[in-house]
PDB file of C-alpha atoms in Angstrom:
ATOM      1  CA  MET A   1       0.000   0.000   0.000  1.00  0.00           C
ATOM      2  CA  ASN A   2       1.335   3.438  -0.990  1.00  0.00           C
ATOM      3  CA  SER A   3       1.863   5.654   2.073  1.00  0.00           C
ATOM      4  CA  LYS A   4       2.027   8.843   0.023  1.00  0.00           C
ATOM      5  CA  PRO A   5      -1.242  10.779  -0.398  1.00  0.00           C
ATOM      6  CA  ALA A   6      -2.713  10.586  -3.885  1.00  0.00           C
ATOM      7  CA  LEU A   7      -2.616  13.860  -5.808  1.00  0.00           C
ATOM      8  CA  LEU A   8      -4.455  14.520  -9.063  1.00  0.00           C
ATOM      9  CA  VAL A   9      -2.456  16.771 -11.410  1.00  0.00           C
ATOM     10  CA  HIS A  10      -4.518  18.018 -14.340  1.00  0.00           C
ATOM     11  CA  PRO A  11      -3.311  18.826 -16.896  1.00  0.00           C
ATOM     12  CA  PRO A  12       0.103  17.136 -16.553  1.00  0.00           C
ATOM     13  CA  LEU A  13       2.677  19.730 -15.476  1.00  0.00           C
ATOM     14  CA  GLY A  14       5.903  18.286 -16.859  1.00  0.00           C
ATOM     15  CA  LEU A  15       9.055  19.004 -14.897  1.00  0.00           C
ATOM     16  CA  PHE A  16       7.136  20.576 -12.031  1.00  0.00           C
ATOM     17  CA  GLU A  17       5.883  17.115 -11.132  1.00  0.00           C
ATOM     18  CA  LEU A  18       9.440  16.154 -10.207  1.00  0.00           C
ATOM     19  CA  ARG A  19       8.993  18.422  -7.192  1.00  0.00           C
ATOM     20  CA  LEU A  20       5.921  16.511  -6.006  1.00  0.00           C
ATOM     21  CA  THR A  21       7.971  13.772  -4.373  1.00  0.00           C
ATOM     22  CA  ASP A  22       5.779  13.730  -1.264  1.00  0.00           C
ATOM     23  CA  TYR A  23       2.746  12.657  -3.296  1.00  0.00           C
ATOM     24  CA  ASP A  24       1.552   9.802  -5.448  1.00  0.00           C
ATOM     25  CA  VAL A  25       0.846  11.781  -8.619  1.00  0.00           C
ATOM     26  CA  VAL A  26      -2.180  10.679 -10.643  1.00  0.00           C
ATOM     27  CA  HIS A  27      -3.320  11.925 -14.053  1.00  0.00           C
ATOM     28  CA  TRP A  28      -6.831  11.991 -15.442  1.00  0.00           C
ATOM     29  CA  PRO A  29      -8.649   9.752 -16.128  1.00  0.00           C
ATOM     30  CA  ALA A  30      -8.231   8.253 -12.681  1.00  0.00           C
ATOM     31  CA  ASP A  31     -10.192   5.462 -11.060  1.00  0.00           C
ATOM     32  CA  ARG A  32      -8.873   6.123  -7.568  1.00  0.00           C
ATOM     33  CA  LYS A  33     -11.358   7.221  -4.931  1.00  0.00           C
ATOM     34  CA  ASP A  34      -8.848   8.317  -2.284  1.00  0.00           C
ATOM     35  CA  ILE A  35      -7.755  11.570  -3.949  1.00  0.00           C
ATOM     36  CA  LYS A  36      -8.200  14.427  -1.474  1.00  0.00           C
ATOM     37  CA  ALA A  37      -6.313  17.173  -3.341  1.00  0.00           C
ATOM     38  CA  ALA A  38      -5.762  18.238  -6.944  1.00  0.00           C
ATOM     39  CA  VAL A  39      -3.424  20.658  -8.701  1.00  0.00           C
ATOM     40  CA  THR A  40      -4.551  22.406 -11.854  1.00  0.00           C
ATOM     41  CA  ILE A  41      -3.968  25.460 -14.030  1.00  0.00           C
ATOM     42  CA  GLY A  42      -6.715  27.973 -13.393  1.00  0.00           C
ATOM     43  CA  HIS A  43      -7.926  28.394 -16.965  1.00  0.00           C
ATOM     44  CA  VAL A  44      -8.000  24.597 -17.467  1.00  0.00           C
ATOM     45  CA  GLY A  45      -9.457  23.542 -14.126  1.00  0.00           C
ATOM     46  CA  LEU A  46     -11.482  20.459 -13.330  1.00  0.00           C
ATOM     47  CA  SER A  47     -14.928  19.811 -14.769  1.00  0.00           C
ATOM     48  CA  ASN A  48     -17.880  19.223 -12.462  1.00  0.00           C
ATOM     49  CA  ALA A  49     -17.919  15.611 -13.619  1.00  0.00           C
ATOM     50  CA  MET A  50     -14.295  15.196 -12.578  1.00  0.00           C
ATOM     51  CA  ILE A  51     -14.984  16.728  -9.171  1.00  0.00           C
ATOM     52  CA  ASP A  52     -17.998  14.489  -8.673  1.00  0.00           C
ATOM     53  CA  ALA A  53     -15.951  11.406  -9.598  1.00  0.00           C
ATOM     54  CA  LEU A  54     -13.621  12.108  -6.658  1.00  0.00           C
ATOM     55  CA  PRO A  55     -15.715  11.576  -3.515  1.00  0.00           C
ATOM     56  CA  GLU A  56     -12.938  12.529  -1.088  1.00  0.00           C
ATOM     57  CA  LEU A  57     -11.733  15.629  -2.965  1.00  0.00           C
ATOM     58  CA  ALA A  58     -11.470  18.518  -0.521  1.00  0.00           C
ATOM     59  CA  CYS A  59      -8.915  20.940  -2.000  1.00  0.00           C
ATOM     60  CA  ILE A  60      -8.056  22.241  -5.468  1.00  0.00           C
ATOM     61  CA  VAL A  61      -4.760  24.126  -5.741  1.00  0.00           C
ATOM     62  CA  CYS A  62      -4.529  26.378  -8.795  1.00  0.00           C
ATOM     63  CA  PHE A  63      -1.165  27.147 -10.365  1.00  0.00           C
ATOM     64  CA  GLY A  64      -1.515  30.869 -11.129  1.00  0.00           C
ATOM     65  CA  VAL A  65      -4.092  33.470 -10.208  1.00  0.00           C
ATOM     66  CA  GLY A  66      -6.944  32.412 -12.522  1.00  0.00           C
ATOM     67  CA  VAL A  67      -9.742  30.076 -11.491  1.00  0.00           C
ATOM     68  CA  ASP A  68     -11.952  30.459 -14.573  1.00  0.00           C
ATOM     69  CA  GLY A  69     -11.704  26.765 -15.434  1.00  0.00           C
ATOM     70  CA  LEU A  70     -13.655  25.872 -12.285  1.00  0.00           C
ATOM     71  CA  ASP A  71     -17.338  26.069 -11.444  1.00  0.00           C
ATOM     72  CA  LEU A  72     -16.847  27.806  -8.108  1.00  0.00           C
ATOM     73  CA  ALA A  73     -20.436  27.378  -6.993  1.00  0.00           C
ATOM     74  CA  HIS A  74     -20.290  23.648  -7.644  1.00  0.00           C
ATOM     75  CA  ALA A  75     -16.986  23.343  -5.802  1.00  0.00           C
ATOM     76  CA  ARG A  76     -18.438  25.191  -2.803  1.00  0.00           C
ATOM     77  CA  GLN A  77     -21.497  22.950  -2.864  1.00  0.00           C
ATOM     78  CA  ARG A  78     -19.190  19.937  -2.740  1.00  0.00           C
ATOM     79  CA  GLY A  79     -17.260  21.484   0.144  1.00  0.00           C
ATOM     80  CA  VAL A  80     -14.066  21.778  -1.902  1.00  0.00           C
ATOM     81  CA  VAL A  81     -11.766  24.675  -0.981  1.00  0.00           C
ATOM     82  CA  ILE A  82      -9.711  26.393  -3.683  1.00  0.00           C
ATOM     83  CA  THR A  83      -6.363  28.137  -3.522  1.00  0.00           C
ATOM     84  CA  HIS A  84      -4.669  30.252  -6.180  1.00  0.00           C
ATOM     85  CA  GLY A  85      -1.450  32.176  -6.695  1.00  0.00           C
ATOM     86  CA  ARG A  86      -2.651  35.722  -6.280  1.00  0.00           C
ATOM     87  CA  GLU A  87      -0.240  38.636  -6.631  1.00  0.00           C
ATOM     88  CA  ILE A  88       2.612  36.478  -7.871  1.00  0.00           C
ATOM     89  CA  ASN A  89       2.759  37.230 -11.606  1.00  0.00           C
ATOM     90  CA  HIS A  90       0.789  40.493 -11.909  1.00  0.00           C
ATOM     91  CA  GLU A  91       3.915  42.576 -12.499  1.00  0.00           C
ATOM     92  CA  ASP A  92       5.000  40.242 -15.298  1.00  0.00           C
ATOM     93  CA  VAL A  93       1.571  40.305 -16.965  1.00  0.00           C
ATOM     94  CA  ALA A  94       1.595  44.104 -16.784  1.00  0.00           C
ATOM     95  CA  ASP A  95       4.979  44.124 -18.530  1.00  0.00           C
ATOM     96  CA  VAL A  96       3.423  42.191 -21.425  1.00  0.00           C
ATOM     97  CA  ALA A  97       0.534  44.665 -21.612  1.00  0.00           C
ATOM     98  CA  ILE A  98       2.897  47.623 -21.891  1.00  0.00           C
ATOM     99  CA  GLY A  99       5.029  45.750 -24.420  1.00  0.00           C
ATOM    100  CA  LEU A 100       2.012  45.066 -26.615  1.00  0.00           C
ATOM    101  CA  MET A 101       0.879  48.680 -26.346  1.00  0.00           C
ATOM    102  CA  ILE A 102       4.296  49.978 -27.403  1.00  0.00           C
ATOM    103  CA  ALA A 103       4.536  47.397 -30.180  1.00  0.00           C
ATOM    104  CA  ARG A 104       1.265  48.638 -31.669  1.00  0.00           C
ATOM    105  CA  LEU A 105       1.838  52.354 -31.217  1.00  0.00           C
ATOM    106  CA  ARG A 106       5.402  52.182 -32.566  1.00  0.00           C
ATOM    107  CA  LEU A 107       4.748  49.424 -35.142  1.00  0.00           C
ATOM    108  CA  PHE A 108       7.432  47.028 -33.897  1.00  0.00           C
ATOM    109  CA  THR A 109       5.785  44.045 -35.586  1.00  0.00           C
ATOM    110  CA  GLU A 110       5.628  45.756 -38.977  1.00  0.00           C
ATOM    111  CA  GLY A 111       9.156  47.105 -38.579  1.00  0.00           C
ATOM    112  CA  GLU A 112      10.647  43.698 -37.907  1.00  0.00           C
ATOM    113  CA  ARG A 113       8.746  42.215 -40.850  1.00  0.00           C
ATOM    114  CA  VAL A 114      10.080  44.892 -43.208  1.00  0.00           C
ATOM    115  CA  LEU A 115      13.635  44.346 -41.980  1.00  0.00           C
ATOM    116  CA  ARG A 116      13.504  40.547 -42.231  1.00  0.00           C
ATOM    117  CA  GLU A 117      11.912  40.611 -45.674  1.00  0.00           C
ATOM    118  CA  GLY A 118      14.540  43.008 -47.037  1.00  0.00           C
ATOM    119  CA  LYS A 119      11.998  45.752 -47.696  1.00  0.00           C
ATOM    120  CA  TRP A 120      13.564  48.451 -45.550  1.00  0.00           C
ATOM    121  CA  THR A 121      13.415  51.557 -47.714  1.00  0.00           C
ATOM    122  CA  PRO A 122      14.688  54.834 -46.161  1.00  0.00           C
ATOM    123  CA  PRO A 123      13.791  57.339 -44.907  1.00  0.00           C
ATOM    124  CA  LEU A 124      10.864  55.620 -43.118  1.00  0.00           C
ATOM    125  CA  ALA A 125      10.719  51.841 -43.062  1.00  0.00           C
ATOM    126  CA  VAL A 126       7.111  51.927 -41.821  1.00  0.00           C
ATOM    127  CA  PRO A 127       4.493  54.701 -41.686  1.00  0.00           C
ATOM    128  CA  PRO A 128       4.933  57.362 -38.988  1.00  0.00           C
ATOM    129  CA  GLN A 129       4.111  55.906 -35.589  1.00  0.00           C
ATOM    130  CA  LYS A 130       2.296  57.291 -32.563  1.00  0.00           C
ATOM    131  CA  ARG A 131       3.880  58.921 -29.538  1.00  0.00           C
ATOM    132  CA  LEU A 132       2.937  57.390 -26.178  1.00  0.00           C
ATOM    133  CA  ARG A 133       3.108  60.542 -24.071  1.00  0.00           C
ATOM    134  CA  GLY A 134      -0.208  62.339 -23.894  1.00  0.00           C
ATOM    135  CA  ARG A 135      -2.312  59.436 -25.139  1.00  0.00           C
ATOM    136  CA  LYS A 136      -5.350  58.209 -23.233  1.00  0.00           C
ATOM    137  CA  LEU A 137      -5.298  54.736 -21.695  1.00  0.00           C
ATOM    138  CA  GLY A 138      -8.496  53.074 -20.526  1.00  0.00           C
ATOM    139  CA  ILE A 139      -7.994  50.059 -18.259  1.00  0.00           C
ATOM    140  CA  VAL A 140     -10.756  47.501 -17.824  1.00  0.00           C
ATOM    141  CA  GLY A 141     -10.249  45.919 -14.418  1.00  0.00           C
ATOM    142  CA  MET A 142      -8.245  47.651 -11.675  1.00  0.00           C
ATOM    143  CA  GLY A 143      -7.037  44.672  -9.690  1.00  0.00           C
ATOM    144  CA  ALA A 144      -3.374  43.903  -9.117  1.00  0.00           C
ATOM    145  CA  ILE A 145      -2.661  43.632 -12.862  1.00  0.00           C
ATOM    146  CA  GLY A 146      -4.623  46.746 -13.790  1.00  0.00           C
ATOM    147  CA  GLN A 147      -2.863  48.790 -11.126  1.00  0.00           C
ATOM    148  CA  ALA A 148       0.536  47.532 -12.277  1.00  0.00           C
ATOM    149  CA  VAL A 149      -0.340  48.500 -15.871  1.00  0.00           C
ATOM    150  CA  ALA A 150      -1.410  51.962 -14.693  1.00  0.00           C
ATOM    151  CA  GLU A 151       1.815  52.570 -12.774  1.00  0.00           C
ATOM    152  CA  ARG A 152       3.882  51.681 -15.827  1.00  0.00           C
ATOM    153  CA  ALA A 153       1.737  53.742 -18.162  1.00  0.00           C
ATOM    154  CA  LYS A 154       2.021  56.746 -15.856  1.00  0.00           C
ATOM    155  CA  ALA A 155       5.791  56.705 -16.343  1.00  0.00           C
ATOM    156  CA  PHE A 156       5.231  56.968 -20.114  1.00  0.00           C
ATOM    157  CA  GLY A 157       3.056  60.041 -19.633  1.00  0.00           C
ATOM    158  CA  LEU A 158      -0.313  58.539 -20.520  1.00  0.00           C
ATOM    159  CA  GLU A 159      -3.588  59.868 -19.142  1.00  0.00           C
ATOM    160  CA  ILE A 160      -5.383  57.054 -17.333  1.00  0.00           C
ATOM    161  CA  LYS A 161      -8.975  56.173 -16.545  1.00  0.00           C
ATOM    162  CA  TRP A 162     -10.396  52.815 -15.550  1.00  0.00           C
ATOM    163  CA  TYR A 163     -13.577  50.791 -15.412  1.00  0.00           C
ATOM    164  CA  GLY A 164     -14.480  48.051 -12.958  1.00  0.00           C
ATOM    165  CA  PRO A 165     -17.373  46.431 -11.129  1.00  0.00           C
ATOM    166  CA  ARG A 166     -16.788  48.221  -7.827  1.00  0.00           C
ATOM    167  CA  ALA A 167     -15.356  51.473  -6.492  1.00  0.00           C
ATOM    168  CA  LYS A 168     -11.767  51.487  -5.246  1.00  0.00           C
ATOM    169  CA  PRO A 169     -11.195  54.666  -3.213  1.00  0.00           C
ATOM    170  CA  HIS A 170      -7.497  53.889  -2.754  1.00  0.00           C
ATOM    171  CA  VAL A 171      -6.859  53.986  -6.521  1.00  0.00           C
ATOM    172  CA  ALA A 172      -5.543  57.383  -7.582  1.00  0.00           C
ATOM    173  CA  TYR A 173      -6.787  57.226 -11.170  1.00  0.00           C
ATOM    174  CA  ALA A 174     -10.186  58.418 -12.330  1.00  0.00           C
ATOM    175  CA  CYS A 175     -12.895  55.775 -12.499  1.00  0.00           C
ATOM    176  CA  GLU A 176     -15.234  55.800 -15.494  1.00  0.00           C
ATOM    177  CA  PRO A 177     -18.372  53.847 -14.514  1.00  0.00           C
ATOM    178  CA  ASP A 178     -19.553  53.498 -18.118  1.00  0.00           C
ATOM    179  CA  LEU A 179     -17.491  51.043 -20.194  1.00  0.00           C
ATOM    180  CA  LEU A 180     -18.803  52.360 -23.512  1.00  0.00           C
ATOM    181  CA  ARG A 181     -17.899  55.924 -22.536  1.00  0.00           C
ATOM    182  CA  LEU A 182     -14.403  54.742 -21.579  1.00  0.00           C
ATOM    183  CA  ALA A 183     -14.039  53.062 -24.977  1.00  0.00           C
ATOM    184  CA  HIS A 184     -15.033  56.264 -26.784  1.00  0.00           C
ATOM    185  CA  TRP A 185     -12.614  58.305 -24.640  1.00  0.00           C
ATOM    186  CA  CYS A 186      -9.459  56.221 -24.866  1.00  0.00           C
ATOM    187  CA  ASP A 187      -6.747  55.793 -27.487  1.00  0.00           C
ATOM    188  CA  VAL A 188      -5.757  52.417 -26.012  1.00  0.00           C
ATOM    189  CA  LEU A 189      -8.116  50.070 -24.188  1.00  0.00           C
ATOM    190  CA  ALA A 190      -6.208  47.576 -22.032  1.00  0.00           C
ATOM    191  CA  ILE A 191      -8.163  44.589 -20.752  1.00  0.00           C
ATOM    192  CA  ALA A 192      -7.030  43.411 -17.315  1.00  0.00           C
ATOM    193  CA  ALA A 193     -10.360  42.131 -15.998  1.00  0.00           C
ATOM    194  CA  ARG A 194     -10.782  38.822 -14.224  1.00  0.00           C
ATOM    195  CA  GLY A 195     -11.606  36.105 -16.714  1.00  0.00           C
ATOM    196  CA  ASP A 196     -14.788  34.393 -15.556  1.00  0.00           C
ATOM    197  CA  LYS A 197     -18.502  34.190 -16.400  1.00  0.00           C
ATOM    198  CA  SER A 198     -19.099  37.742 -15.161  1.00  0.00           C
ATOM    199  CA  THR A 199     -16.743  39.222 -17.786  1.00  0.00           C
ATOM    200  CA  GLU A 200     -17.430  36.877 -20.694  1.00  0.00           C
ATOM    201  CA  GLY A 201     -17.874  38.908 -23.886  1.00  0.00           C
ATOM    202  CA  ILE A 202     -17.932  42.325 -22.188  1.00  0.00           C
ATOM    203  CA  ILE A 203     -15.712  43.685 -24.960  1.00  0.00           C
ATOM    204  CA  ASN A 204     -18.362  43.255 -27.630  1.00  0.00           C
ATOM    205  CA  ALA A 205     -18.752  44.754 -31.113  1.00  0.00           C
ATOM    206  CA  GLU A 206     -20.152  48.005 -29.729  1.00  0.00           C
ATOM    207  CA  ILE A 207     -17.182  48.509 -27.403  1.00  0.00           C
ATOM    208  CA  ILE A 208     -14.698  47.508 -30.122  1.00  0.00           C
ATOM    209  CA  ASN A 209     -16.175  49.966 -32.618  1.00  0.00           C
ATOM    210  CA  ALA A 210     -16.189  52.695 -29.965  1.00  0.00           C
ATOM    211  CA  VAL A 211     -12.417  52.354 -29.549  1.00  0.00           C
ATOM    212  CA  GLY A 212     -12.364  53.231 -33.220  1.00  0.00           C
ATOM    213  CA  SER A 213     -10.266  53.231 -36.338  1.00  0.00           C
ATOM    214  CA  ASP A 214      -7.401  55.077 -34.648  1.00  0.00           C
ATOM    215  CA  GLY A 215      -7.599  53.113 -31.405  1.00  0.00           C
ATOM    216  CA  ILE A 216      -5.907  49.998 -30.063  1.00  0.00           C
ATOM    217  CA  ILE A 217      -7.137  47.153 -27.866  1.00  0.00           C
ATOM    218  CA  VAL A 218      -4.655  45.223 -25.700  1.00  0.00           C
ATOM    219  CA  ASN A 219      -5.776  42.022 -23.989  1.00  0.00           C
ATOM    220  CA  ILE A 220      -3.768  40.270 -21.289  1.00  0.00           C
ATOM    221  CA  SER A 221      -6.817  38.972 -19.388  1.00  0.00           C
ATOM    222  CA  ARG A 222      -8.566  35.984 -20.976  1.00  0.00           C
ATOM    223  CA  GLY A 223      -9.680  35.417 -24.539  1.00  0.00           C
ATOM    224  CA  SER A 224     -13.263  34.949 -23.355  1.00  0.00           C
ATOM    225  CA  VAL A 225     -13.500  38.603 -22.335  1.00  0.00           C
ATOM    226  CA  ILE A 226     -13.519  39.746 -25.990  1.00  0.00           C
ATOM    227  CA  ASP A 227     -15.889  38.826 -28.813  1.00  0.00           C
ATOM    228  CA  GLU A 228     -13.008  37.554 -30.919  1.00  0.00           C
ATOM    229  CA  ASP A 229     -15.039  37.262 -34.123  1.00  0.00           C
ATOM    230  CA  ALA A 230     -16.151  40.884 -33.802  1.00  0.00           C
ATOM    231  CA  LEU A 231     -12.566  41.938 -33.065  1.00  0.00           C
ATOM    232  CA  ILE A 232     -11.237  40.224 -36.187  1.00  0.00           C
ATOM    233  CA  ALA A 233     -14.018  41.705 -38.315  1.00  0.00           C
ATOM    234  CA  ALA A 234     -13.255  45.201 -37.000  1.00  0.00           C
ATOM    235  CA  LEU A 235      -9.535  44.814 -37.680  1.00  0.00           C
ATOM    236  CA  LYS A 236     -10.163  43.602 -41.228  1.00  0.00           C
ATOM    237  CA  SER A 237     -12.616  46.406 -41.999  1.00  0.00           C
ATOM    238  CA  GLY A 238     -10.497  49.111 -40.387  1.00  0.00           C
ATOM    239  CA  ALA A 239     -13.157  49.906 -37.787  1.00  0.00           C
ATOM    240  CA  LEU A 240     -10.490  49.145 -35.153  1.00  0.00           C
ATOM    241  CA  GLY A 241      -6.996  50.536 -35.573  1.00  0.00           C
ATOM    242  CA  GLY A 242      -5.023  47.697 -34.031  1.00  0.00           C
ATOM    243  CA  ALA A 243      -4.781  45.018 -31.366  1.00  0.00           C
ATOM    244  CA  GLY A 244      -2.111  43.520 -29.138  1.00  0.00           C
ATOM    245  CA  LEU A 245      -3.227  40.129 -27.884  1.00  0.00           C
ATOM    246  CA  ASP A 246      -1.585  37.687 -25.492  1.00  0.00           C
ATOM    247  CA  VAL A 247      -4.712  35.592 -24.871  1.00  0.00           C
ATOM    248  CA  PHE A 248      -7.252  33.960 -27.167  1.00  0.00           C
ATOM    249  CA  VAL A 249     -10.604  32.189 -27.063  1.00  0.00           C
ATOM    250  CA  GLU A 250      -8.933  28.947 -28.129  1.00  0.00           C
ATOM    251  CA  GLU A 251      -5.375  28.256 -27.033  1.00  0.00           C
ATOM    252  CA  PRO A 252      -3.303  27.486 -28.980  1.00  0.00           C
ATOM    253  CA  THR A 253      -5.195  29.717 -31.389  1.00  0.00           C
ATOM    254  CA  PRO A 254      -5.398  28.401 -34.982  1.00  0.00           C
ATOM    255  CA  VAL A 255      -2.746  29.972 -37.212  1.00  0.00           C
ATOM    256  CA  SER A 256      -5.227  30.318 -40.069  1.00  0.00           C
ATOM    257  CA  ARG A 257      -7.508  32.471 -37.927  1.00  0.00           C
ATOM    258  CA  TRP A 258      -4.987  35.311 -37.947  1.00  0.00           C
ATOM    259  CA  ALA A 259      -3.343  34.819 -41.344  1.00  0.00           C
ATOM    260  CA  ASP A 260      -4.928  37.866 -42.990  1.00  0.00           C
ATOM    261  CA  VAL A 261      -5.745  39.989 -39.924  1.00  0.00           C
ATOM    262  CA  PRO A 262      -3.859  43.308 -40.166  1.00  0.00           C
ATOM    263  CA  ASN A 263      -2.455  45.670 -37.523  1.00  0.00           C
ATOM    264  CA  THR A 264      -1.873  43.079 -34.825  1.00  0.00           C
ATOM    265  CA  THR A 265       0.869  42.011 -32.475  1.00  0.00           C
ATOM    266  CA  LEU A 266       0.185  38.501 -31.201  1.00  0.00           C
ATOM    267  CA  THR A 267       1.993  36.612 -28.445  1.00  0.00           C
ATOM    268  CA  PRO A 268       1.341  33.025 -27.239  1.00  0.00           C
ATOM    269  CA  HIS A 269       0.019  33.700 -23.729  1.00  0.00           C
ATOM    270  CA  LEU A 270       3.384  34.822 -22.379  1.00  0.00           C
ATOM    271  CA  GLY A 271       1.642  36.588 -19.483  1.00  0.00           C
ATOM    272  CA  GLY A 272       3.152  35.580 -16.175  1.00  0.00           C
ATOM    273  CA  GLY A 273       5.583  33.055 -17.644  1.00  0.00           C
ATOM    274  CA  THR A 274       8.775  34.517 -16.212  1.00  0.00           C
ATOM    275  CA  ARG A 275      11.290  32.346 -14.383  1.00  0.00           C
ATOM    276  CA  GLU A 276      10.660  34.306 -11.219  1.00  0.00           C
ATOM    277  CA  ALA A 277       6.867  34.025 -11.331  1.00  0.00           C
ATOM    278  CA  LEU A 278       6.926  30.331 -12.194  1.00  0.00           C
ATOM    279  CA  TRP A 279       9.260  29.627  -9.284  1.00  0.00           C
ATOM    280  CA  GLU A 280       7.142  31.644  -6.837  1.00  0.00           C
ATOM    281  CA  GLY A 281       3.991  30.026  -8.217  1.00  0.00           C
ATOM    282  CA  SER A 282       5.402  26.546  -7.735  1.00  0.00           C
ATOM    283  CA  GLN A 283       6.389  27.400  -4.157  1.00  0.00           C
ATOM    284  CA  ASN A 284       2.853  28.642  -3.565  1.00  0.00           C
ATOM    285  CA  VAL A 285       1.394  25.355  -4.842  1.00  0.00           C
ATOM    286  CA  LEU A 286       3.726  23.251  -2.696  1.00  0.00           C
ATOM    287  CA  GLU A 287       3.040  25.255   0.446  1.00  0.00           C
ATOM    288  CA  ASN A 288      -0.740  25.143  -0.020  1.00  0.00           C
ATOM    289  CA  LEU A 289      -0.532  21.368  -0.506  1.00  0.00           C
ATOM    290  CA  ARG A 290       1.649  20.968   2.578  1.00  0.00           C
ATOM    291  CA  ARG A 291      -0.710  23.032   4.711  1.00  0.00           C
ATOM    292  CA  PHE A 292      -3.777  21.192   3.462  1.00  0.00           C
ATOM    293  CA  HIS A 293      -2.372  17.772   4.303  1.00  0.00           C
ATOM    294  CA  ALA A 294      -1.058  19.056   7.648  1.00  0.00           C
ATOM    295  CA  GLY A 295      -4.465  20.455   8.591  1.00  0.00           C
ATOM    296  CA  GLU A 296      -3.100  24.027   8.741  1.00  0.00           C
ATOM    297  CA  PRO A 297      -4.746  27.234   7.396  1.00  0.00           C
ATOM    298  CA  LEU A 298      -4.132  27.490   3.668  1.00  0.00           C
ATOM    299  CA  LEU A 299      -1.641  30.070   2.426  1.00  0.00           C
ATOM    300  CA  THR A 300      -3.710  31.683  -0.332  1.00  0.00           C
ATOM    301  CA  PRO A 301      -7.335  30.519  -0.241  1.00  0.00           C
ATOM    302  CA  LEU A 302      -9.674  31.972  -2.839  1.00  0.00           C
ATOM    303  CA  ALA A 303     -11.763  34.715  -1.284  1.00  0.00           C
ATOM    304  CA  SER A 304     -15.424  33.740  -1.123  1.00  0.00           C
TER     305      SER A 304
END
């Protein structure tokens, strides 16, 4: 009989599993009924059917801050507690947001393409670009990531307003309670909202068109937050000026979907994937698991 506690890891987490030496690691599908804890990636999660197939499951530990792959109400009903890695990679995700914004305003993607294809023709390799200083940045979601984006943007001299579901008196930037009005106002709309059912599709065709033919949308939240079909249509028609995207509805996103979409800088969900954040995230997972099995208060439980 194995003395190590069974641990479901879904999806498989490669080299990280080498650090789970205190556990008997199990992958799905699993027929074991003694699994009390599971590790997952927040946007993948465990389905309700998986949770229900594990009668002793009591704790789900999410690698990263997101929990959008879980039905939280169902987990609560089952008495399953959830932990996540809050405020570990928000600075890194904000870096990606600023990078995508600069890439679109200064046409880095087009510039590299011209250089690599041997089409660099002086005096200007690409059309005149846009200065950052003085532009208007609207941020959707003023949590840890949104605030980190704002602090970086402030250093570049951008004017900042934000939209979110609740007031935050401690935030120094002006709150715009109307998302459509924010979209009309801004030059760049950066999406940093939590990716869950409450934000699904909030950046719809109306919001996209309001950002306009000279505006840019940057998304480092979740692909589900944007109506991706409407976004692509607006980019192709010129109704939207450009987009910098690190997240997509389907990941990996099909190459053919973006083959003829202009004015975009696309990155493969780089987000919080720095060495530092991954190390801190793995430590967070290990400590939450240790505390759960020791009967101690969890390190970073999901707020109810």
